[in-house]
Short mmCIF file of C-alpha atoms in Angstrom, two decimals:
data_model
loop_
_atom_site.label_atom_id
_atom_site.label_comp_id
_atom_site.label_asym_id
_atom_site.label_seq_id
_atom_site.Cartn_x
_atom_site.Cartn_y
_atom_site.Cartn_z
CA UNK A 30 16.79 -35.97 7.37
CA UNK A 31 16.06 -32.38 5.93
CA UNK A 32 18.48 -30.60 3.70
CA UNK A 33 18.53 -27.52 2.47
CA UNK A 34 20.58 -28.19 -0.41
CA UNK A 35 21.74 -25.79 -3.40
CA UNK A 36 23.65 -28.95 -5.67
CA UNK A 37 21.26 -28.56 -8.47
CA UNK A 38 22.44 -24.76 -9.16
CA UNK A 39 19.46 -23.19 -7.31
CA UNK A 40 18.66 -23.72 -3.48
CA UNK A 41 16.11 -26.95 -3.05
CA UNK A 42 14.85 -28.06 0.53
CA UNK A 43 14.75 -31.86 0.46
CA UNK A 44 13.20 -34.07 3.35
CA UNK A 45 14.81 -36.99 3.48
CA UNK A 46 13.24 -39.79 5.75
CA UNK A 47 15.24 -42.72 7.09
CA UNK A 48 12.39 -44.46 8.60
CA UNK A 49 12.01 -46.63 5.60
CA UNK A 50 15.81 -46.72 4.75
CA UNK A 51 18.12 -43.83 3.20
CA UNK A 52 17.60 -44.72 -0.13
CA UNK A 53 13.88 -45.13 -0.40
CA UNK A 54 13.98 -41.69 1.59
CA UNK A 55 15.59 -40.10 -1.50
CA UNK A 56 13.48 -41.47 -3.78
CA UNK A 57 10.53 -40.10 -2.26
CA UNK A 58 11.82 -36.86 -1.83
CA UNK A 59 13.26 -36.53 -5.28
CA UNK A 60 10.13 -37.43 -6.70
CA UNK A 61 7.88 -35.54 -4.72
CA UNK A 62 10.44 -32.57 -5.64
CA UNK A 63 9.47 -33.02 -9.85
CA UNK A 64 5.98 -33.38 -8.85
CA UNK A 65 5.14 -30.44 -7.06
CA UNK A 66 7.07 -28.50 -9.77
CA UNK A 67 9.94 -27.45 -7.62
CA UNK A 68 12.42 -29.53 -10.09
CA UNK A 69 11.27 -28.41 -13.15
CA UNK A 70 11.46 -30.27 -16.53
CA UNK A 71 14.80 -30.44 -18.01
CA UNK A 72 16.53 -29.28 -14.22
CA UNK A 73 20.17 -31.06 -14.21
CA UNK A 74 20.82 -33.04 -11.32
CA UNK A 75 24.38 -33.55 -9.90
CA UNK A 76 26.71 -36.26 -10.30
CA UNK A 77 26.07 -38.88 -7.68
CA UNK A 78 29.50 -38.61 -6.49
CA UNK A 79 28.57 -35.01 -5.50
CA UNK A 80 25.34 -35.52 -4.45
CA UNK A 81 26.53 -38.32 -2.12
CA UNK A 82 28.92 -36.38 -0.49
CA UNK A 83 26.52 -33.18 -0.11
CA UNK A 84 23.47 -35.50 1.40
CA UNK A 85 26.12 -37.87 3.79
CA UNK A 86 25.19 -41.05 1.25
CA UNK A 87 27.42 -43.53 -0.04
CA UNK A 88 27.49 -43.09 -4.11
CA UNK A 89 25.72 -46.82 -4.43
CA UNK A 90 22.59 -45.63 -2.54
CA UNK A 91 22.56 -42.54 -4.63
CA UNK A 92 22.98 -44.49 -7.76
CA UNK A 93 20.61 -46.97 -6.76
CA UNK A 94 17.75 -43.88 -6.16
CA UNK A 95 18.68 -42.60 -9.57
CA UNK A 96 18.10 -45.94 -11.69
CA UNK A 97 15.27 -46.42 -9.59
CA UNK A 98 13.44 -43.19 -10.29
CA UNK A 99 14.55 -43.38 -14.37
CA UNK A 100 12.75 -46.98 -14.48
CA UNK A 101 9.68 -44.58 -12.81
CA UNK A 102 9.80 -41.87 -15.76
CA UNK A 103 10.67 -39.04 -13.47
CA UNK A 104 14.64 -38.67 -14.05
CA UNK A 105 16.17 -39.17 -17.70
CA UNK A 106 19.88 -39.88 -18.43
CA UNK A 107 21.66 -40.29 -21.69
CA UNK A 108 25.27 -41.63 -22.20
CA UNK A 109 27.88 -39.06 -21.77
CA UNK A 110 25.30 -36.00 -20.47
CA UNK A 111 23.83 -35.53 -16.96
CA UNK A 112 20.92 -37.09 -15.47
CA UNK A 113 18.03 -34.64 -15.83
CA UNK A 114 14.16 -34.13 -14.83
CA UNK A 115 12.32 -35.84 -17.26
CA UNK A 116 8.90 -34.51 -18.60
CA UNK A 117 6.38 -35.06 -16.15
CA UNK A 118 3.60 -32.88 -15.28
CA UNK A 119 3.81 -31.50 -11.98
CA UNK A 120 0.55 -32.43 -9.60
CA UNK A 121 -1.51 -29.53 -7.97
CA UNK A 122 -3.22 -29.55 -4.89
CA UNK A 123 -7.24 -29.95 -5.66
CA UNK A 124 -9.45 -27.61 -4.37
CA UNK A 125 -11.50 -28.59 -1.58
CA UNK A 126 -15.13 -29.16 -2.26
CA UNK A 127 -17.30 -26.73 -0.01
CA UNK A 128 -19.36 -27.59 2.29
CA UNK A 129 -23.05 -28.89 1.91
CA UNK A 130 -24.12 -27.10 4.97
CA UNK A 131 -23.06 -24.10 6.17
CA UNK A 132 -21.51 -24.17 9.62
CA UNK A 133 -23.38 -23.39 12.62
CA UNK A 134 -22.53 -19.63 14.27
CA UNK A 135 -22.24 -16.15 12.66
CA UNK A 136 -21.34 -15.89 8.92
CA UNK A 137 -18.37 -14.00 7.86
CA UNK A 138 -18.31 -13.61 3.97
CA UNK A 139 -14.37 -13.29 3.12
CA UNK A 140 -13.89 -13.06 -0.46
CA UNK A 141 -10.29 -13.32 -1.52
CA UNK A 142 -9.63 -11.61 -4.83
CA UNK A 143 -9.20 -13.96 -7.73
CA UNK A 144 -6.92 -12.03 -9.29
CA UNK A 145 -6.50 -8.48 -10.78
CA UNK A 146 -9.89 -6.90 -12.49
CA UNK A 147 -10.75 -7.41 -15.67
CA UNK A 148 -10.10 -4.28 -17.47
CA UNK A 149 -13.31 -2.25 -18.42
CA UNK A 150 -14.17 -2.57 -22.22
CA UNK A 151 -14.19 1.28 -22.01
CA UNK A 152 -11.79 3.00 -19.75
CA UNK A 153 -13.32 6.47 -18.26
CA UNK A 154 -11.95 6.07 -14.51
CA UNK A 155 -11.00 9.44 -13.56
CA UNK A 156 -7.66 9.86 -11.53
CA UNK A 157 -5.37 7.27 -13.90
CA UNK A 158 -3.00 8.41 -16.45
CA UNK A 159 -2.62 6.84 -19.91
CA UNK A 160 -0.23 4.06 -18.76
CA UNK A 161 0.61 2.65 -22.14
CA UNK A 162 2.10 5.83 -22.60
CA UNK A 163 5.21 5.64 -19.98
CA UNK A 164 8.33 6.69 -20.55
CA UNK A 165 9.45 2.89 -20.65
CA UNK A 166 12.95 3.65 -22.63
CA UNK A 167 13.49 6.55 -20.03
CA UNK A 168 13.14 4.32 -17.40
CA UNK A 169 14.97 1.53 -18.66
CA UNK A 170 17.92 3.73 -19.27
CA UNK A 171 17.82 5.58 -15.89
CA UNK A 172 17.98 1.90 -13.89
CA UNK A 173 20.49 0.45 -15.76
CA UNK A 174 22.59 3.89 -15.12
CA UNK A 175 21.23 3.67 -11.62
CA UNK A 176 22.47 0.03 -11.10
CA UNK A 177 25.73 0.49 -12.50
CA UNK A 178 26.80 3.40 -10.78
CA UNK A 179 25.12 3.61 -7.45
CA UNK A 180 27.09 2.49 -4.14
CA UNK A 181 26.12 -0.61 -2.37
CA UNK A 182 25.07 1.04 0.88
CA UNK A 183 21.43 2.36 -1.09
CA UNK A 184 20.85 -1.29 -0.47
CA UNK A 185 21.12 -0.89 3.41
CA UNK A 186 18.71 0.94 5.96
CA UNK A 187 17.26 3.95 4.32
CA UNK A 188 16.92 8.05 5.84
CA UNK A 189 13.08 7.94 6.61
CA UNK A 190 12.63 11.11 4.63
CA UNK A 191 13.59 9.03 1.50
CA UNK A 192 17.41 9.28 -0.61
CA UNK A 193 18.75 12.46 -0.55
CA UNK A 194 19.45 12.31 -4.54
CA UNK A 195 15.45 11.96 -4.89
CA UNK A 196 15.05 14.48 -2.29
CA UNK A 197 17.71 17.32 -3.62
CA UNK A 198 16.21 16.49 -7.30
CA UNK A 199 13.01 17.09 -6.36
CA UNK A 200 13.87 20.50 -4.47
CA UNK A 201 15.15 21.80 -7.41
CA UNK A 202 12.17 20.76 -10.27
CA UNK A 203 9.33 21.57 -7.33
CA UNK A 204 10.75 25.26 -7.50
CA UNK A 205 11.47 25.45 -11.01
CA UNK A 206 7.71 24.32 -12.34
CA UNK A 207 5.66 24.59 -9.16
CA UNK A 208 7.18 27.65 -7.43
CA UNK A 209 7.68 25.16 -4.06
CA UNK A 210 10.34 26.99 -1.90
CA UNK A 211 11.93 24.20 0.54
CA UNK A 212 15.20 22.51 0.77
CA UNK A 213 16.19 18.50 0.07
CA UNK A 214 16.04 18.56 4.27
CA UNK A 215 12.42 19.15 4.26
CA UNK A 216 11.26 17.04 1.48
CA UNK A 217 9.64 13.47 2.76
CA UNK A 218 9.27 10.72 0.15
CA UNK A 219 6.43 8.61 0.52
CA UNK A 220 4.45 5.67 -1.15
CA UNK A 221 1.62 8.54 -1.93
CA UNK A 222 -0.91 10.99 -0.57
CA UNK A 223 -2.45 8.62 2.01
CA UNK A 224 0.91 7.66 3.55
CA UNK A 225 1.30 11.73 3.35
CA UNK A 226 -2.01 12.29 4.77
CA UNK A 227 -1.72 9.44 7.82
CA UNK A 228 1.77 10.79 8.80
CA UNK A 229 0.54 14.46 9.22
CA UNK A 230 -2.28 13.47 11.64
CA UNK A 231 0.31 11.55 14.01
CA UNK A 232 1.90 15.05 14.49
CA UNK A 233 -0.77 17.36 14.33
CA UNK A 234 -4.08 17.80 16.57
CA UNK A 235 -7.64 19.40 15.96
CA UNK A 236 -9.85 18.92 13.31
CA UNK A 237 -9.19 18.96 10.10
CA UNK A 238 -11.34 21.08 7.51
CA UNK A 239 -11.56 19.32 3.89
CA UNK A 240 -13.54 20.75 0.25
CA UNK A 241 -17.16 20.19 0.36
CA UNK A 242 -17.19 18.62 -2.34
CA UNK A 243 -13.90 16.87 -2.12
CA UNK A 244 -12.18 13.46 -2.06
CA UNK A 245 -14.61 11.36 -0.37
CA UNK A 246 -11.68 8.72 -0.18
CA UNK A 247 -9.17 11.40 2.18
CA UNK A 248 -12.46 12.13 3.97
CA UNK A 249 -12.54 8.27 4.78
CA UNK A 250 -8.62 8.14 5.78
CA UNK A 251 -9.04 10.94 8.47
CA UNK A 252 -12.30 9.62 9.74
CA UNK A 253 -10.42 5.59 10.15
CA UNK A 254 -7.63 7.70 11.57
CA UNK A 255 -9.88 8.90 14.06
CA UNK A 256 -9.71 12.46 13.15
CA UNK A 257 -12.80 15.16 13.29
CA UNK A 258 -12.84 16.77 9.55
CA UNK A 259 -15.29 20.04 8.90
CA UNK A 260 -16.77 20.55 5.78
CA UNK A 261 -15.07 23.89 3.60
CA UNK A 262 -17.73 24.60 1.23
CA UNK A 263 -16.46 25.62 -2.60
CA UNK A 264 -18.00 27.63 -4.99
CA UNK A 265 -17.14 29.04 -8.08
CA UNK A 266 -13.82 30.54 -7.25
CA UNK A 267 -13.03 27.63 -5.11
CA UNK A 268 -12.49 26.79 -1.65
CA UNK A 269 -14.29 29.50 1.12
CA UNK A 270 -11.53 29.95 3.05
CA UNK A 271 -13.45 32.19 5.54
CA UNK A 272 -15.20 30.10 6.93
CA UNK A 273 -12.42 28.47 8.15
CA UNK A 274 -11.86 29.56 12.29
CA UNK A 275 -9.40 28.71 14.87
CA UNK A 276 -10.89 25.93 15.88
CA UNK A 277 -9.96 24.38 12.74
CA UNK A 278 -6.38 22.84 13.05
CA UNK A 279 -5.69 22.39 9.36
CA UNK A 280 -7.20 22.66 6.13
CA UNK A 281 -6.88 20.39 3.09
CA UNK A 282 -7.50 22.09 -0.57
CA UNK A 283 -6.81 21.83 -4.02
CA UNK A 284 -5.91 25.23 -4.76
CA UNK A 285 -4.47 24.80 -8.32
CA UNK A 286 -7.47 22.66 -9.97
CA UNK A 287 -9.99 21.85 -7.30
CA UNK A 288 -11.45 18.64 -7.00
CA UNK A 289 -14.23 17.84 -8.32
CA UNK A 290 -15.25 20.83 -10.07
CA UNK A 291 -11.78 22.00 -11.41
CA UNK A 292 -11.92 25.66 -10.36
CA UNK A 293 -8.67 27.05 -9.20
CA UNK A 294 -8.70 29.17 -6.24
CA UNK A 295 -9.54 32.48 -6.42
CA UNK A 296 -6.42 35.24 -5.97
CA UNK A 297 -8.13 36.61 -3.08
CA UNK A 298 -9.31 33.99 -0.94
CA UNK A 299 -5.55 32.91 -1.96
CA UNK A 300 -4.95 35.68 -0.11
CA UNK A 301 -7.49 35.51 2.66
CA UNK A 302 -5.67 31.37 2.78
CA UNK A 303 -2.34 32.96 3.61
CA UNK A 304 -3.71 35.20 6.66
CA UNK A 305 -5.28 32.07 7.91
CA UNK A 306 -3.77 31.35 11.01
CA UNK A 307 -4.04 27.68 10.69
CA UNK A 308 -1.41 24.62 8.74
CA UNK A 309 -2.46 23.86 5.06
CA UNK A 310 -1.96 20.73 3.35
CA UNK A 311 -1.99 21.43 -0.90
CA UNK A 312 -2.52 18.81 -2.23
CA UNK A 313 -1.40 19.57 -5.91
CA UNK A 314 -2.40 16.16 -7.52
CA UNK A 315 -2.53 17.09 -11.42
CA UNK A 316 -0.79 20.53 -10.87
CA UNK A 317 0.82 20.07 -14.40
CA UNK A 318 -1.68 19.99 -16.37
CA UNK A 319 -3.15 22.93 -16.93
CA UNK A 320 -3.86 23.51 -20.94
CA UNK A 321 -5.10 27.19 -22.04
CA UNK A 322 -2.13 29.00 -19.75
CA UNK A 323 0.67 28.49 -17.29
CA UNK A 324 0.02 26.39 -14.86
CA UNK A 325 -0.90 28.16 -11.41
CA UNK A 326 1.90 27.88 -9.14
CA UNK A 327 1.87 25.98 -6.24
CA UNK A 328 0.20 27.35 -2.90
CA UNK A 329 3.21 26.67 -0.78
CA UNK A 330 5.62 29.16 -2.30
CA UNK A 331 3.20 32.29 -0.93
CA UNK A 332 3.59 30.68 3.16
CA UNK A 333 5.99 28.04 3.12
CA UNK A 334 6.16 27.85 6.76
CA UNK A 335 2.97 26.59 7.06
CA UNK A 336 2.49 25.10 4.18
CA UNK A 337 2.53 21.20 3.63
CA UNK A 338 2.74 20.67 -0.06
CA UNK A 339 2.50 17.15 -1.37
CA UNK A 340 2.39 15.50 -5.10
CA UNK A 341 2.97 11.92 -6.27
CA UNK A 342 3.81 10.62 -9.86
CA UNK A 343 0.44 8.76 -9.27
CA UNK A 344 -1.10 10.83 -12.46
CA UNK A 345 2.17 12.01 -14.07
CA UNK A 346 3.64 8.56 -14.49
CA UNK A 347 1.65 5.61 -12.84
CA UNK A 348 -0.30 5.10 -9.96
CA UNK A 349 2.12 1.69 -9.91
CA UNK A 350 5.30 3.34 -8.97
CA UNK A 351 3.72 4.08 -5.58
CA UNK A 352 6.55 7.11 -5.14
CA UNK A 353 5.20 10.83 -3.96
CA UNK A 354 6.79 13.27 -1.30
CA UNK A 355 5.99 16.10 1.03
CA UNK A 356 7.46 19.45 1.95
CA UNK A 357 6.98 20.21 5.14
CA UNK A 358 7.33 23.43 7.12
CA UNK A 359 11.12 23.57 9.14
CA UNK A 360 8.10 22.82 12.23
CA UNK A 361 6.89 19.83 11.32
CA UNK A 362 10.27 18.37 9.73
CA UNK A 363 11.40 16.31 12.68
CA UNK A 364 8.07 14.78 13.71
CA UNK A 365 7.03 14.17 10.90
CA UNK A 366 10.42 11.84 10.18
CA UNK A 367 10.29 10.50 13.32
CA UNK A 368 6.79 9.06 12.90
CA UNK A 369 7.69 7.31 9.38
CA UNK A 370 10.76 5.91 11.31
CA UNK A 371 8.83 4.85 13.97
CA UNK A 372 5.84 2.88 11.44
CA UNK A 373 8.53 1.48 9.27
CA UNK A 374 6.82 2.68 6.28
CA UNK A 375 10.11 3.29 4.29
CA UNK A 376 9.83 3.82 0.36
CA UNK A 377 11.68 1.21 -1.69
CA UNK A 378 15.07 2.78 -2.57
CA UNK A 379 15.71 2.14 -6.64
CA UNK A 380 12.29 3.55 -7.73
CA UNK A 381 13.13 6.74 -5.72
CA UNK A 382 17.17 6.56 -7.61
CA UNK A 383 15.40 5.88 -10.83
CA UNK A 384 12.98 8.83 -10.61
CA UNK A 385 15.69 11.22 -9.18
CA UNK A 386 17.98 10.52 -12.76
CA UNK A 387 14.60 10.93 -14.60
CA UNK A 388 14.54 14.31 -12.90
CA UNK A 389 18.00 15.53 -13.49
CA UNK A 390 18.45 14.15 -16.78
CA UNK A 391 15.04 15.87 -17.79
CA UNK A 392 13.17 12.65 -19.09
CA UNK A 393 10.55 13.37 -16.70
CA UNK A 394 9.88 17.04 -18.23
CA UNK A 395 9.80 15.65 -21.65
CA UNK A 396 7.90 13.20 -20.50
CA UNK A 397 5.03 15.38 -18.81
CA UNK A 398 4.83 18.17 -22.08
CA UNK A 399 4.19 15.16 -24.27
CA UNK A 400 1.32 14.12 -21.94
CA UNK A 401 0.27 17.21 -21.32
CA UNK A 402 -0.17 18.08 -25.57
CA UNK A 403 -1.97 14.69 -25.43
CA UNK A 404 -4.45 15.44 -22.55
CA UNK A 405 -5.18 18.55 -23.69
CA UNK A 406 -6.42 17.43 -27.08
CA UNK A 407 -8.45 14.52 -25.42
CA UNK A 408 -10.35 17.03 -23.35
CA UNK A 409 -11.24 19.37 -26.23
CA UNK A 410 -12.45 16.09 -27.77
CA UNK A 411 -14.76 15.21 -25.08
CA UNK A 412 -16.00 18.73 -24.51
CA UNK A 413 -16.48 19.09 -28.37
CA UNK A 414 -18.48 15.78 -28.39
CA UNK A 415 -20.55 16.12 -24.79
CA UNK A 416 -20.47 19.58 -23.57
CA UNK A 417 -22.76 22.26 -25.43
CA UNK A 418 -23.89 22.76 -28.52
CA UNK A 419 -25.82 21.42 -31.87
CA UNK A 420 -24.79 17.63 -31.39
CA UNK A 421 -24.72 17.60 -27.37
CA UNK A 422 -25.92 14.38 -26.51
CA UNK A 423 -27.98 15.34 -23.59
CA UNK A 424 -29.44 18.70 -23.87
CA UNK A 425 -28.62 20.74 -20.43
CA UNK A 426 -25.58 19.22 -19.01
CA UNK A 427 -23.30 21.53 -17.60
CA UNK A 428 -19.07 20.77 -17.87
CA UNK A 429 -17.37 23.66 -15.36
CA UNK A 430 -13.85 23.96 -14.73
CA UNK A 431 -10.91 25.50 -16.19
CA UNK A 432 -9.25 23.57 -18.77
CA UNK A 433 -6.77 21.43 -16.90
CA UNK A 434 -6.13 17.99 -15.04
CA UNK A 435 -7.09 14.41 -16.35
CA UNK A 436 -11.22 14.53 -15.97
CA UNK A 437 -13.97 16.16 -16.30
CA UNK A 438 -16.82 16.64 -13.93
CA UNK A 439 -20.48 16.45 -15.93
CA UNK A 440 -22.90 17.69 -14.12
CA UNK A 441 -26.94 16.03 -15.06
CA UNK A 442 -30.01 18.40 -15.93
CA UNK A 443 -32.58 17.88 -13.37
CA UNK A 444 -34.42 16.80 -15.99
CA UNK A 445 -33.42 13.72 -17.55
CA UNK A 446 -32.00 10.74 -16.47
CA UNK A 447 -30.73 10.00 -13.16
CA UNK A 448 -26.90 9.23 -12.34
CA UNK A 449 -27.82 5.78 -11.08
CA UNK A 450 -29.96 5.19 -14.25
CA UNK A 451 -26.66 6.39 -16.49
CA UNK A 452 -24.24 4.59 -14.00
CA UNK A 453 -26.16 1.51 -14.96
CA UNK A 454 -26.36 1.70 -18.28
CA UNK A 455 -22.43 2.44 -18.75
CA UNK A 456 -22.19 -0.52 -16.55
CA UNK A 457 -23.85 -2.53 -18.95
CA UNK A 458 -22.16 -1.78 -21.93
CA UNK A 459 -18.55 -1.92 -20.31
CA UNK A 460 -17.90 1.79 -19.57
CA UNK A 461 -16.25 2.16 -16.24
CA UNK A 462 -16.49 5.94 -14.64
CA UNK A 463 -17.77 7.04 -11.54
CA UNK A 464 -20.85 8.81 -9.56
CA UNK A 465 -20.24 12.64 -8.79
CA UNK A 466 -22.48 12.17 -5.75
CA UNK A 467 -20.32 10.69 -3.54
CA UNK A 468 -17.85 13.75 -3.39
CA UNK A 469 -20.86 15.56 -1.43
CA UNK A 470 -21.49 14.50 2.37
CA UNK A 471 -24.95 15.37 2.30
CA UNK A 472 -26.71 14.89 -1.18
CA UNK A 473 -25.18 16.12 -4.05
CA UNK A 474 -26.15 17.20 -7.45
CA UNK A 475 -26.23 14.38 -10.11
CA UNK A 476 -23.14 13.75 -12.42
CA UNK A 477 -20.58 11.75 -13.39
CA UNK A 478 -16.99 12.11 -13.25
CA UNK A 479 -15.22 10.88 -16.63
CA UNK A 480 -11.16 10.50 -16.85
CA UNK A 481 -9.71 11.67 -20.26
CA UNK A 482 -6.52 9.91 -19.39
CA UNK A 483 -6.78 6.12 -19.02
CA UNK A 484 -7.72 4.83 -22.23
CA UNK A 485 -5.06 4.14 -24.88
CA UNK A 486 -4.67 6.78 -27.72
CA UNK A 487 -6.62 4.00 -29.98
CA UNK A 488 -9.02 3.40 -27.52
CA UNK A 489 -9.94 6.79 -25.99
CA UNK A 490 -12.34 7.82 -29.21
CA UNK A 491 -14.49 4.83 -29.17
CA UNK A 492 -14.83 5.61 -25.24
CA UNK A 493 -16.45 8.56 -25.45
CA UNK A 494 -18.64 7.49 -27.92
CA UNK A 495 -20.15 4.82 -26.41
CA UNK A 496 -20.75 7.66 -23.44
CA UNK A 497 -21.95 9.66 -25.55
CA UNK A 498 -25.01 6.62 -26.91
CA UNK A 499 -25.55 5.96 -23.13
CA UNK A 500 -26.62 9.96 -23.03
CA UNK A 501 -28.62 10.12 -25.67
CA UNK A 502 -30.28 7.05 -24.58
CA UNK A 503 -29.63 4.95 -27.97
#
């Protein structure tokens, strides 16, 4: 006899048998309930009046499964108070021993993760914001407001463009700090850039050109998406727009701090962008933080019509929050709805609520000038302690890029050591960064690409010098 039964104050599936007789049935289900942990210890158990009537027992056979499993240690009763769960130790299932041989046939190696990674001893992974820094009160104060006041139909099926309060919230701050010129109807929320970036190659067709050097990661979401990408060489005043042709179906840059060398477009291949015929997608990921000026305004406000503009708070908050958005040209609007409809890749509804009152009540801009003041000062720290000079650490190491964003891309002498012979070396000793390489198809110059960001305020000093010993080889 199963039960799904909710007497104890929380819901609890019971399987009764009757094979042996009703009450030995409730013994065994009782007890194998407190030890597999579902009835915790001290869990109060019903009168067996009410439990007799809930189950279809008399109260005797109740009663009589009750003494039974207090004489056993598993239920304890005292005169005047409820029978409860005594203190046993729940039993867990033992892991099954491998086997001694393998199995015959091909080998498939699936490793399930343990659990979450161990934290790096020194935290230099470009791309993550100082986390122990979020605006936890903010947030805390913008749910509870959000949970007390909202209706209950932001609990029901959602606009696949996201909640217009996130959406009209972020029309207005876009144009105020970025420059973005769009409406709450053309803004889509999504989970980040890759959601972005896989929704605008279900509406749009041709290749698609991307920075040489650039995000090897996006490269690797076009090419599973089956998508032809072109390489758009960058120098030193960015992207090359002109060697984009009409062939090309759209182009994806960095225009405000490129990535990785953190040069900002140039004004006039800004220009020369603008006369391209094709779509762009900006992807302004740290647009922000930019520390010895204004920040350059976004891309999209100089063509928004065929412009796709997209941001997260992936770097400005945490990559946890999984919350970013796109606005799209008035084109591109309806497709691009209809295929998040269609994939059922909503966002979850109170994170976008929460972040829309962060917005309007200004949290979120007091939130990004304090972390802006404290990236700055961490990158003059690293550039004071690696980049040129009397006490540079490695004599010939170059640091370009304007003076913005949350890393820094170190490019190696030729001679010297290698960036496998470095990468190995930070391994050892617990700092976690990454190879520069990578970012190049072909082969790339040696370097490393070190976040300012992700370490702690306390912990961000001691960092960089233990980078700074594996570069001077001590």
């Amino acid at each position: 006899m199963r039960k799904d039964w909710a007497g104890f104050g929380v819901d609890l599936h019971l399987e009764v048998s009757t094979g042996g007789g009703r009450r030995r049935g409730l013994e065994e289900a009782l007890r194998q309930a407190v030890r597999d942990g579902r009835l915790p210890r001290g869990t109060r158990l019903p009168s067996t009046r009410s439990l007799a009537a809930e189950l279809g027992l008399s109260r005797g056979t109740v009663s009589a499964a009750y003494d039974q499993l207090v004489a056993e240690g598993y239920l304890a009763t005292r005169p005047g108070s409820a029978t409860e769960v005594a203190d046993v130790s729940p039993t867990t299932p033992s892991r099954p021993e491998p086997p001694s041989e393998p199995s015959p046939g091909p080998r498939h190696d699936l490793r399930l993760p343990a659990g979450p990674p161990a934290a790096p001893l020194h935290d230099l992974r470009p791309g993550q914001p100082d986390v122990s820094a979020f605006p936890a009160r903010a947030w805390l104060r913008a749910t509870r407001h959000v949970l007390s006041t909202a209706p209950a139909e932001v609990l029901g099926p959602c606009d696949p463009r996201g909640r217009i309060e996130l959406r009209a919230a972020l029309a207005g701050y876009l144009a105020r700090t970025r420059g973005v010129i769009t409406t709450p109807d053309l803004i889509v929320v999504t989970t980040g850039f890759v959601q972005a970036l896989n929704l605008l190659v279900q509406v749009i067709d041709g290749p698609i050109a991307t920075e040489e050097p650039g995000h090897d990661f996006y490269r690797e979401v076009l090419r599973r998406a089956g998508r032809e990408t072109v390489p758009l060489p960058v120098d030193g005043l960015g992207a090359q727009v002109d060697t984009l042709t009409g062939a090309t179906a759209a182009a994806l840059v960095t225009p405000a701090h490129q990535y990785p060398t953190g040069v900002p477009l140039h004004p006039a291949r800004r220009r020369a962008l603008r006369e391209w015929g094709g779509l762009v997608v900006e992807d302004d990921y740290d647009g922000e933080f930019r520390y010895d000026r204004q920040p350059v305004g976004a891309f999209q406000g100089t063509a928004p019509d065929r412009v796709v503009y997209v941001g997260t708070t992936s770097e400005s908050l945490a990559p946890a929050l999984r919350l970013g958005w796109m606005a799209v040209p008035p084109s591109l609007i309806g497709p691009v709805a209809e295929a998040k409809l269609h994939a059922d890749t909503h966002t979850e509804v109170l994170g976008q609520l929460v972040l829309a009152r962060l917005i309007e009540t200004h949290d979120y801009d007091r939130h990004i000038r304090a972390a802006r003041l404290r990236y700055r000062r961490r990158r003059e720290l690293l550039l004071a302690r690696l980049g040129p000079g009397p006490g540079q650490p490695l004599p010939g190491v170059a640091l370009p890029g304007v003076a913005a964003g949350l890393r820094a891309l170190l490019l190696l002498p030729e001679r010297g050591p290698s960036e496998g012979e470095l990468l190995a070396e930070c391994e050892r000793r617990g700092i976690a960064l990454r190879a520069a390489s990578p970012l190049w198809r072909g082969d790339g110059p040696g370097g490393l690409l070190i976040g300012y960001a992700a370490a702690s305020e306390r912990a961000y000093p001691h960092a960089l010098e233990a980078l700074a010993r594996v570069l001077a080889g001590t």
